[in-house]
Short mmCIF file of C-alpha atoms and ligand atoms in Angstrom, two decimals:
data_model
loop_
_atom_site.label_atom_id
_atom_site.label_comp_id
_atom_site.label_asym_id
_atom_site.label_seq_id
_atom_site.Cartn_x
_atom_site.Cartn_y
_atom_site.Cartn_z
CA MET A 7 7.70 -44.54 42.99
CA VAL A 8 7.65 -40.77 43.44
CA ASP A 9 4.23 -39.30 44.15
CA TYR A 10 4.34 -36.26 41.90
CA SER A 11 0.98 -34.95 43.05
CA HIS A 12 2.71 -33.59 46.17
CA ILE A 13 5.59 -32.15 44.21
CA PHE A 14 3.78 -30.16 41.55
CA SER A 15 3.23 -26.47 42.25
CA GLU A 16 -0.22 -25.03 42.85
CA ARG A 17 0.18 -23.48 39.44
CA ALA A 18 0.85 -26.83 37.75
CA HIS A 19 -2.21 -28.32 39.44
CA GLY A 20 -4.38 -25.61 37.88
CA MET A 21 -3.08 -26.08 34.33
CA LYS A 22 -5.30 -27.62 31.69
CA ALA A 23 -4.26 -29.23 28.39
CA SER A 24 -5.23 -27.24 25.29
CA GLU A 25 -8.23 -28.86 23.65
CA ILE A 26 -6.88 -27.83 20.23
CA ARG A 27 -3.46 -29.38 20.81
CA GLU A 28 -5.10 -32.63 22.03
CA LEU A 29 -7.36 -32.66 18.99
CA LEU A 30 -4.42 -32.23 16.63
CA LYS A 31 -3.27 -35.72 17.63
CA LEU A 32 -6.66 -37.27 16.85
CA THR A 33 -7.26 -35.41 13.64
CA GLN A 34 -3.92 -36.28 12.10
CA ARG A 35 -5.31 -39.79 11.55
CA PRO A 36 -5.40 -40.61 7.83
CA GLY A 37 -8.82 -40.08 6.27
CA VAL A 38 -10.03 -37.53 8.81
CA ILE A 39 -11.14 -34.21 7.35
CA SER A 40 -10.34 -31.78 10.11
CA PHE A 41 -11.99 -28.41 10.54
CA ALA A 42 -10.46 -28.31 14.01
CA GLY A 43 -7.03 -26.60 14.13
CA GLY A 44 -6.70 -22.98 13.03
CA LEU A 45 -3.93 -23.90 10.64
CA PRO A 46 -2.88 -22.03 7.52
CA ASN A 47 -3.15 -23.92 4.26
CA PRO A 48 0.11 -25.61 3.23
CA ASP A 49 -0.42 -24.21 -0.30
CA ALA A 50 -0.18 -20.78 1.30
CA PHE A 51 3.36 -21.21 2.53
CA PRO A 52 5.69 -19.05 0.42
CA LYS A 53 8.17 -21.87 -0.15
CA GLU A 54 10.17 -20.38 -3.03
CA THR A 55 10.46 -16.93 -1.46
CA THR A 56 11.51 -18.51 1.82
CA ARG A 57 14.14 -20.61 0.08
CA GLU A 58 15.57 -17.54 -1.68
CA ILE A 59 15.58 -15.51 1.52
CA ILE A 60 17.30 -18.28 3.48
CA ASN A 61 20.03 -18.60 0.85
CA GLU A 62 20.56 -14.84 0.79
CA LEU A 63 20.78 -14.68 4.55
CA LEU A 64 23.33 -17.48 4.73
CA ASP A 65 25.42 -15.83 2.00
CA GLU A 66 25.12 -12.26 3.25
CA MET A 67 25.03 -12.37 7.03
CA PRO A 68 25.67 -15.82 8.51
CA GLU A 69 27.39 -14.21 11.51
CA LYS A 70 24.08 -12.60 12.46
CA VAL A 71 21.48 -15.19 11.55
CA LEU A 72 23.28 -18.07 13.25
CA GLN A 73 24.23 -16.10 16.36
CA TYR A 74 22.28 -15.35 19.56
CA GLY A 75 20.21 -12.18 19.19
CA SER A 76 19.05 -9.52 21.62
CA THR A 77 16.10 -10.44 23.82
CA GLU A 78 13.76 -7.78 22.43
CA GLY A 79 14.36 -9.02 18.88
CA VAL A 80 16.71 -8.23 16.02
CA PRO A 81 16.79 -4.47 15.27
CA GLU A 82 16.19 -4.87 11.53
CA LEU A 83 12.89 -6.67 12.09
CA ARG A 84 11.67 -4.31 14.82
CA GLU A 85 12.48 -1.36 12.56
CA VAL A 86 10.58 -2.71 9.59
CA LEU A 87 7.62 -3.71 11.78
CA ALA A 88 7.38 -0.21 13.24
CA LYS A 89 7.25 1.16 9.69
CA ASN A 90 4.67 -1.45 8.63
CA MET A 91 2.42 -0.53 11.54
CA GLN A 92 2.84 3.21 10.98
CA ASP A 93 1.67 2.64 7.39
CA ARG A 94 -1.43 1.03 8.89
CA GLY A 95 -2.25 3.99 11.10
CA MET A 96 -0.55 2.93 14.34
CA LYS A 97 1.94 5.37 15.82
CA VAL A 98 4.51 2.82 16.87
CA LYS A 99 8.18 3.29 17.65
CA LYS A 100 10.78 0.57 17.45
CA ASN A 101 11.41 0.57 21.22
CA GLN A 102 7.75 -0.30 21.79
CA ILE A 103 8.12 -3.57 19.88
CA MET A 104 9.41 -6.89 21.09
CA ILE A 105 9.61 -10.16 19.19
CA THR A 106 8.35 -13.37 20.77
CA HIS A 107 8.14 -17.06 19.91
CA GLY A 108 4.59 -16.82 18.64
CA SER A 109 1.89 -14.67 20.20
CA GLN A 110 1.36 -17.57 22.54
CA GLN A 111 4.61 -16.65 24.26
CA ALA A 112 3.51 -13.02 24.47
CA LEU A 113 0.35 -14.13 26.29
CA ASP A 114 2.51 -16.04 28.74
CA LEU A 115 5.00 -13.19 29.26
CA LEU A 116 2.25 -10.63 29.68
CA SER A 117 0.70 -12.79 32.36
CA LYS A 118 4.06 -13.29 33.98
CA VAL A 119 4.64 -9.54 34.39
CA LEU A 120 1.05 -8.49 35.13
CA LEU A 121 -0.65 -11.21 37.15
CA ASP A 122 -0.32 -12.22 40.76
CA PRO A 123 -2.35 -15.21 42.02
CA GLY A 124 -5.91 -14.10 42.68
CA ASP A 125 -5.78 -11.09 40.33
CA THR A 126 -8.80 -10.45 38.17
CA ILE A 127 -8.91 -10.10 34.40
CA VAL A 128 -11.83 -9.79 31.97
CA VAL A 129 -12.21 -12.01 28.91
CA GLY A 130 -14.90 -12.52 26.27
CA SER A 131 -17.23 -15.45 26.36
CA PRO A 132 -16.35 -17.28 24.15
CA THR A 133 -12.68 -16.44 23.70
CA TYR A 134 -9.42 -17.92 22.43
CA LEU A 135 -8.61 -20.94 24.56
CA GLY A 136 -4.84 -20.61 24.13
CA ALA A 137 -5.09 -17.26 25.90
CA THR A 138 -7.21 -18.50 28.79
CA GLY A 139 -4.82 -21.44 29.11
CA ALA A 140 -1.91 -19.00 29.51
CA PHE A 141 -3.82 -16.79 31.97
CA ARG A 142 -5.05 -19.73 34.03
CA ALA A 143 -1.48 -20.86 34.63
CA PHE A 144 -0.95 -17.61 36.54
CA GLN A 145 -3.82 -18.41 38.90
CA CYS A 146 -5.92 -15.38 38.06
CA ARG A 147 -9.67 -15.06 38.28
CA MET A 148 -11.27 -14.70 34.86
CA GLU A 149 -14.46 -12.66 34.70
CA THR A 150 -16.44 -13.05 31.50
CA VAL A 151 -18.41 -10.72 29.25
CA PRO A 152 -20.62 -12.12 26.46
CA VAL A 153 -19.37 -11.91 22.89
CA ARG A 154 -22.31 -11.34 20.56
CA GLU A 155 -22.79 -10.81 16.82
CA ASN A 156 -20.84 -7.53 17.04
CA GLY A 157 -18.18 -8.74 19.40
CA MET A 158 -17.89 -8.06 23.12
CA ASP A 159 -21.09 -6.62 24.64
CA MET A 160 -20.06 -3.15 25.80
CA ASP A 161 -23.00 -2.61 28.17
CA ALA A 162 -22.22 -5.91 29.82
CA LEU A 163 -18.55 -4.92 30.02
CA ASP A 164 -19.45 -1.64 31.70
CA SER A 165 -21.73 -3.40 34.19
CA LYS A 166 -19.11 -6.04 34.91
CA LEU A 167 -16.43 -3.46 35.65
CA LYS A 168 -18.85 -1.47 37.79
CA GLU A 169 -19.74 -4.58 39.76
CA LEU A 170 -16.06 -5.45 40.25
CA ASP A 171 -15.33 -1.88 41.27
CA LYS A 172 -18.03 -2.13 43.97
CA GLU A 173 -16.34 -5.28 45.25
CA GLY A 174 -13.07 -3.34 45.35
CA LYS A 175 -11.59 -5.43 42.52
CA LYS A 176 -9.63 -3.74 39.80
CA PRO A 177 -8.99 -6.04 36.82
CA LYS A 178 -5.49 -5.94 35.44
CA PHE A 179 -6.65 -6.11 31.81
CA ILE A 180 -9.41 -6.84 29.35
CA TYR A 181 -8.38 -9.48 26.82
CA THR A 182 -10.00 -9.20 23.40
CA VAL A 183 -9.58 -10.50 19.85
CA PRO A 184 -11.49 -7.61 18.23
CA THR A 185 -11.11 -8.57 14.59
CA PHE A 186 -12.38 -11.90 13.20
CA GLN A 187 -12.34 -13.32 16.66
CA ASN A 188 -11.06 -16.78 17.40
CA PRO A 189 -13.41 -18.68 17.81
CA SER A 190 -16.56 -16.79 16.77
CA GLY A 191 -15.27 -14.97 13.66
CA VAL A 192 -17.01 -11.73 14.74
CA THR A 193 -15.55 -8.22 14.58
CA ILE A 194 -16.14 -5.27 16.90
CA PRO A 195 -17.36 -2.28 14.83
CA GLY A 196 -15.54 1.08 15.06
CA ASP A 197 -17.96 2.90 17.39
CA LYS A 198 -17.88 0.01 19.86
CA ARG A 199 -14.08 0.02 19.76
CA LYS A 200 -14.12 3.63 20.91
CA LYS A 201 -16.58 2.67 23.60
CA LEU A 202 -14.32 -0.15 24.74
CA LEU A 203 -11.45 2.27 25.22
CA GLU A 204 -13.69 4.75 27.02
CA ILE A 205 -14.82 2.03 29.43
CA ALA A 206 -11.23 0.84 29.93
CA SER A 207 -10.23 4.41 30.66
CA LYS A 208 -13.14 4.99 33.06
CA TYR A 209 -12.10 2.00 35.17
CA ASP A 210 -8.38 2.38 34.45
CA VAL A 211 -7.85 -1.09 33.01
CA LEU A 212 -5.35 -2.15 30.33
CA VAL A 213 -6.56 -3.65 27.05
CA VAL A 214 -4.83 -6.60 25.39
CA GLU A 215 -5.64 -6.50 21.67
CA ASP A 216 -4.75 -9.91 20.25
CA SER A 217 -4.93 -9.58 16.51
CA PRO A 218 -3.55 -12.44 14.43
CA TYR A 219 -6.22 -12.16 11.73
CA SER A 220 -6.68 -8.42 11.10
CA TYR A 221 -4.72 -8.55 7.80
CA LEU A 222 -7.03 -11.33 6.53
CA ARG A 223 -10.17 -9.38 5.55
CA TYR A 224 -12.17 -10.77 2.61
CA GLU A 225 -15.15 -8.40 2.60
CA GLY A 226 -16.52 -5.33 4.40
CA GLU A 227 -14.79 -2.22 5.70
CA PRO A 228 -11.61 -2.38 7.79
CA GLN A 229 -12.17 -1.23 11.38
CA PRO A 230 -9.62 0.89 13.27
CA HIS A 231 -7.17 -1.07 15.39
CA LEU A 232 -7.66 -0.47 19.11
CA MET A 233 -4.02 0.57 19.18
CA SER A 234 -4.69 3.37 16.67
CA LEU A 235 -7.55 4.70 18.82
CA ASP A 236 -5.57 4.57 22.06
CA LYS A 237 -4.40 7.92 23.45
CA GLU A 238 -3.40 6.75 26.91
CA GLU A 239 -0.85 3.96 26.39
CA ARG A 240 -3.55 1.57 27.53
CA VAL A 241 -3.41 -0.93 24.68
CA VAL A 242 -0.97 -3.79 24.19
CA ARG A 243 -1.24 -5.29 20.74
CA LEU A 244 -0.17 -8.79 19.71
CA GLN A 245 0.46 -9.75 16.10
CA THR A 246 1.99 -12.84 14.58
CA PHE A 247 3.56 -14.13 11.40
CA SER A 248 1.84 -17.48 12.00
CA LYS A 249 -1.14 -16.79 9.76
CA ILE A 250 0.53 -14.51 7.22
CA LEU A 251 3.86 -16.29 6.64
CA ALA A 252 4.17 -19.63 8.45
CA PRO A 253 3.64 -20.73 12.05
CA GLY A 254 6.73 -22.95 11.83
CA PHE A 255 9.01 -19.94 12.33
CA ARG A 256 7.19 -19.10 15.60
CA ILE A 257 7.73 -15.36 15.11
CA ALA A 258 5.33 -12.78 16.53
CA TRP A 259 5.52 -9.24 17.83
CA THR A 260 4.06 -7.35 20.76
CA VAL A 261 3.60 -3.60 20.73
CA GLY A 262 2.92 -1.63 23.85
CA PRO A 263 4.07 1.10 26.19
CA ALA A 264 7.88 0.94 26.50
CA LYS A 265 7.61 0.44 30.28
CA LEU A 266 5.58 -2.72 29.85
CA ILE A 267 7.65 -4.03 26.95
CA ASP A 268 10.85 -3.53 28.98
CA LYS A 269 9.45 -5.72 31.76
CA MET A 270 8.34 -8.39 29.31
CA VAL A 271 11.85 -8.38 27.85
CA ILE A 272 13.31 -9.10 31.29
CA ALA A 273 10.77 -11.88 31.78
CA LYS A 274 11.73 -13.31 28.39
CA GLN A 275 15.40 -13.42 29.37
CA ALA A 276 14.51 -16.07 31.93
CA THR A 277 12.29 -17.93 29.48
CA ASP A 278 14.38 -18.38 26.36
CA LEU A 279 16.99 -15.56 26.13
CA CYS A 280 15.82 -14.55 22.66
CA THR A 281 13.49 -15.53 19.84
CA ASN A 282 15.16 -17.59 17.13
CA PRO A 283 17.23 -15.06 15.15
CA PHE A 284 17.16 -17.06 11.92
CA GLY A 285 13.38 -16.91 11.76
CA GLN A 286 13.42 -13.23 12.67
CA TYR A 287 15.76 -12.41 9.80
CA VAL A 288 13.57 -14.39 7.41
CA ALA A 289 10.57 -12.38 8.62
CA TRP A 290 12.54 -9.16 8.22
CA LYS A 291 13.46 -9.86 4.58
CA TYR A 292 9.98 -11.10 3.92
CA ILE A 293 8.52 -7.71 4.86
CA ALA A 294 11.37 -5.50 3.66
CA SER A 295 11.34 -7.05 0.16
CA GLY A 296 7.60 -6.42 -0.26
CA ALA A 297 6.92 -10.19 -0.33
CA LEU A 298 4.46 -9.91 2.58
CA ASP A 299 2.13 -7.54 0.75
CA GLU A 300 2.20 -9.71 -2.37
CA HIS A 301 1.64 -12.83 -0.31
CA LEU A 302 -1.27 -11.31 1.60
CA GLU A 303 -3.11 -10.70 -1.67
CA LYS A 304 -2.57 -14.33 -2.63
CA ILE A 305 -3.73 -15.87 0.64
CA LYS A 306 -6.71 -13.56 0.98
CA LYS A 307 -7.90 -14.81 -2.39
CA LEU A 308 -7.25 -18.44 -1.45
CA TYR A 309 -8.94 -18.23 1.97
CA ASN A 310 -11.88 -16.26 0.65
CA GLU A 311 -12.59 -19.02 -1.89
CA LYS A 312 -12.46 -21.59 0.89
CA ARG A 313 -14.68 -19.48 3.12
CA LEU A 314 -17.28 -19.17 0.35
CA THR A 315 -17.10 -22.88 -0.44
CA MET A 316 -17.66 -23.75 3.21
CA LEU A 317 -20.56 -21.30 3.59
CA GLU A 318 -22.18 -22.64 0.43
CA ALA A 319 -21.73 -26.25 1.53
CA MET A 320 -23.20 -25.40 4.96
CA ASP A 321 -26.23 -23.81 3.29
CA GLU A 322 -26.69 -27.00 1.32
CA HIS A 323 -26.01 -29.67 3.95
CA PHE A 324 -26.68 -28.24 7.42
CA PRO A 325 -30.21 -28.43 8.81
CA GLU A 326 -32.18 -25.24 9.40
CA GLU A 327 -31.73 -25.66 13.17
CA ALA A 328 -28.01 -24.85 12.77
CA LYS A 329 -27.18 -21.12 12.90
CA TRP A 330 -24.03 -19.25 11.98
CA LYS A 331 -22.81 -15.78 11.07
CA ARG A 332 -20.85 -15.14 7.90
CA PRO A 333 -17.35 -14.02 9.00
CA GLU A 334 -15.83 -11.16 6.99
CA GLY A 335 -12.30 -12.44 7.49
CA GLY A 336 -10.05 -14.70 9.53
CA MET A 337 -10.23 -18.47 9.53
CA PHE A 338 -13.32 -19.57 11.44
CA ILE A 339 -17.07 -20.10 11.23
CA TRP A 340 -18.89 -20.49 14.53
CA VAL A 341 -21.97 -22.69 14.58
CA THR A 342 -24.74 -22.76 17.16
CA LEU A 343 -27.00 -25.83 17.31
CA PRO A 344 -30.24 -26.27 19.28
CA GLU A 345 -29.75 -26.31 23.04
CA TYR A 346 -30.55 -29.99 23.34
CA ILE A 347 -27.45 -30.86 21.27
CA ASN A 348 -24.14 -31.38 23.00
CA THR A 349 -21.32 -31.02 20.45
CA ARG A 350 -18.90 -32.83 22.78
CA GLU A 351 -21.15 -35.91 22.77
CA MET A 352 -21.58 -35.56 19.02
CA PHE A 353 -17.82 -35.29 18.45
CA GLU A 354 -17.21 -39.05 18.70
CA LYS A 355 -19.89 -39.69 16.11
CA ALA A 356 -18.36 -37.09 13.81
CA LEU A 357 -14.95 -38.66 14.22
CA GLN A 358 -16.41 -42.05 13.32
CA LYS A 359 -17.50 -40.42 10.07
CA ASN A 360 -13.98 -39.01 9.69
CA VAL A 361 -14.75 -35.37 10.22
CA ALA A 362 -13.64 -33.14 13.12
CA TYR A 363 -14.30 -29.72 14.63
CA VAL A 364 -13.47 -28.00 17.91
CA VAL A 365 -16.18 -28.37 20.55
CA GLY A 366 -17.44 -24.90 21.42
CA ASP A 367 -17.44 -25.23 25.20
CA ALA A 368 -13.63 -25.34 25.10
CA PHE A 369 -13.73 -21.60 24.39
CA TYR A 370 -15.75 -20.73 27.49
CA VAL A 371 -14.37 -20.15 30.94
CA GLU A 372 -17.69 -20.97 32.57
CA ASN A 373 -19.69 -24.11 31.78
CA GLU A 374 -21.38 -22.83 28.64
CA GLY A 375 -21.51 -23.28 24.91
CA TYR A 376 -22.24 -27.02 24.85
CA ASN A 377 -24.31 -26.60 21.70
CA THR A 378 -21.62 -24.71 19.74
CA MET A 379 -18.68 -25.66 17.54
CA ARG A 380 -15.85 -23.95 15.65
CA LEU A 381 -15.06 -24.78 12.04
CA ASN A 382 -11.80 -23.77 10.38
CA PHE A 383 -11.95 -23.14 6.64
CA SER A 384 -8.33 -22.23 5.82
CA HIS A 385 -6.59 -25.57 6.14
CA SER A 386 -8.64 -28.02 4.06
CA SER A 387 -8.79 -28.24 0.27
CA GLU A 388 -11.98 -27.25 -1.57
CA GLU A 389 -12.83 -30.94 -2.08
CA GLU A 390 -12.27 -31.71 1.58
CA ILE A 391 -14.46 -28.78 2.59
CA LYS A 392 -17.34 -29.99 0.41
CA GLU A 393 -16.99 -33.59 1.51
CA GLY A 394 -16.37 -32.79 5.18
CA ILE A 395 -19.34 -30.43 5.45
CA GLU A 396 -21.58 -32.99 3.81
CA ARG A 397 -20.43 -35.61 6.36
CA LEU A 398 -20.85 -33.19 9.24
CA GLY A 399 -24.29 -32.13 8.02
CA LYS A 400 -25.40 -35.78 8.14
CA VAL A 401 -23.99 -36.22 11.65
CA ILE A 402 -25.80 -33.09 12.86
CA LYS A 403 -29.09 -34.11 11.24
CA GLN A 404 -28.84 -37.58 12.75
CA GLU A 405 -28.07 -36.15 16.19
CA ILE A 406 -30.97 -33.72 16.01
CA SER A 407 -33.39 -36.42 14.97
CA GLU A 408 -32.21 -38.80 17.74
CA LYS A 409 -32.38 -36.10 20.40
CA LYS A 410 -35.79 -34.92 19.21
CA GLY A 411 -37.02 -38.53 19.34
CA LYS A 412 -35.78 -38.88 22.92
CA LEU A 413 -37.35 -35.56 23.93
CA ARG A 414 -40.67 -36.75 22.49
CA GLU A 415 -40.38 -40.04 24.39
CA THR A 416 -39.80 -38.23 27.70
CA LEU A 417 -42.73 -35.95 26.99
CA ILE A 418 -45.18 -38.79 26.31
CA THR A 419 -43.92 -41.19 28.98
CA PRO A 420 -46.35 -40.85 31.91
N1 PMP B 526 -4.02 -15.61 19.67
C1 PMP B 526 -5.01 -16.02 18.87
C2 PMP B 526 -6.33 -15.32 18.94
C3 PMP B 526 -4.81 -17.08 18.00
O1 PMP B 526 -5.82 -17.47 17.22
C4 PMP B 526 -3.55 -17.71 17.97
C5 PMP B 526 -3.28 -18.89 17.07
N2 PMP B 526 -4.31 -19.68 16.78
C6 PMP B 526 -2.55 -17.24 18.83
C7 PMP B 526 -2.82 -16.18 19.66
C8 PMP B 526 -1.20 -17.87 18.89
O2 PMP B 526 -0.52 -17.70 17.70
P1 PMP B 526 1.03 -17.97 17.53
O3 PMP B 526 1.16 -19.01 16.48
O4 PMP B 526 1.60 -16.65 17.10
O5 PMP B 526 1.58 -18.40 18.84
O1 G9A B 527 -1.93 -25.35 16.70
C1 G9A B 527 -2.33 -24.53 17.51
O2 G9A B 527 -2.50 -24.80 18.71
C2 G9A B 527 -2.62 -23.14 17.03
C3 G9A B 527 -4.00 -23.08 16.56
C4 G9A B 527 -4.90 -22.39 17.20
C5 G9A B 527 -6.34 -22.54 16.91
O3 G9A B 527 -6.76 -23.56 16.36
O4 G9A B 527 -7.09 -21.64 17.31
#
């Protein structure tokens, strides 16, 4: 038998399976109410519009939609995206946009063109685990900065970059999900966004603005995109159709300085030649026909109702020891339990009661966050949310009472 351990690359040895992807297998079991995956609601898929668009495309331009496309993406989609972003205050030209197979691929391509083994980058703590998974595969060193109620802590970021500068280390980029962060749901306010760019400029570091949720705001004031505040071609912005159309198409776009995009395009040629043209043309028609704007209104209403239902159910069923912040948008509520609770240990018990979440420590690069968990509110039905939160509330209460009992025992045992 071949001993593969000697054959795998250093890189492959360092790779780690995505906790979310592993959980998807478990939570697909019948009867399980899953608040784990950040999945859109199936009711939110624009099935009829998609059907009409697909028929039109096959009638009108089969020679294009069924053919290979250019690596950077089909021109019609890049054009309409540039316009869409300009309407939202971002001065973007078509040649600064490339289309990828999901933002996940953009994270991989960015790493491929920016990171050498041993390079340093800065990420939030907690942060999106799909991103750290992509970065880790390129053998970089991830330095962390705490994410608090108002997003990444800017003083801590400044100190971290100063410290790295003293060590002679210049990070390649700061990775952030500034709006309705995955996993914590928090948003960086406008003044701190300016500060972030000032700090990045002071230490001459790029900023990766990963923003799949910014169009999903349910309350509060929109904050400026980092890309709109950028005057130095320092920001690379990732957006995706996964949460606003359907993840099944795997269509996303990256916007950045043309020099960087051009390199990513070359890297993509080796990866998959081009993103699936059929999906790109669907996305193009979806925006160009105005269906996206209409659809956004519909899903914002749907997800807001689910968010409110979950928050209300948590108020009713979670014990007072559990803490969370009300997210103004996105898909997630982040819960912090007392420090003596380990949500990974509790997960099995939750699963026995047919309810699932993502264990919080999966979103930390360092060994932290054992008492946290992420709940998704977009995927389940209202009934499932009520039932699932009630089940989870019982599991948490039970765990707290058992752990408190044990703590008491250790305290009184001589
Ligand atoms: N970045 C973040 C912050 C995400 O939450 C996700 C999806 N959960 C992605 C990237 C990847 O999205 P896509 O489906 O476009 O690959
Ligand atoms: O299915 C996935 O892996 C995408 C979901 C991401 C998430 O749950 O954050």
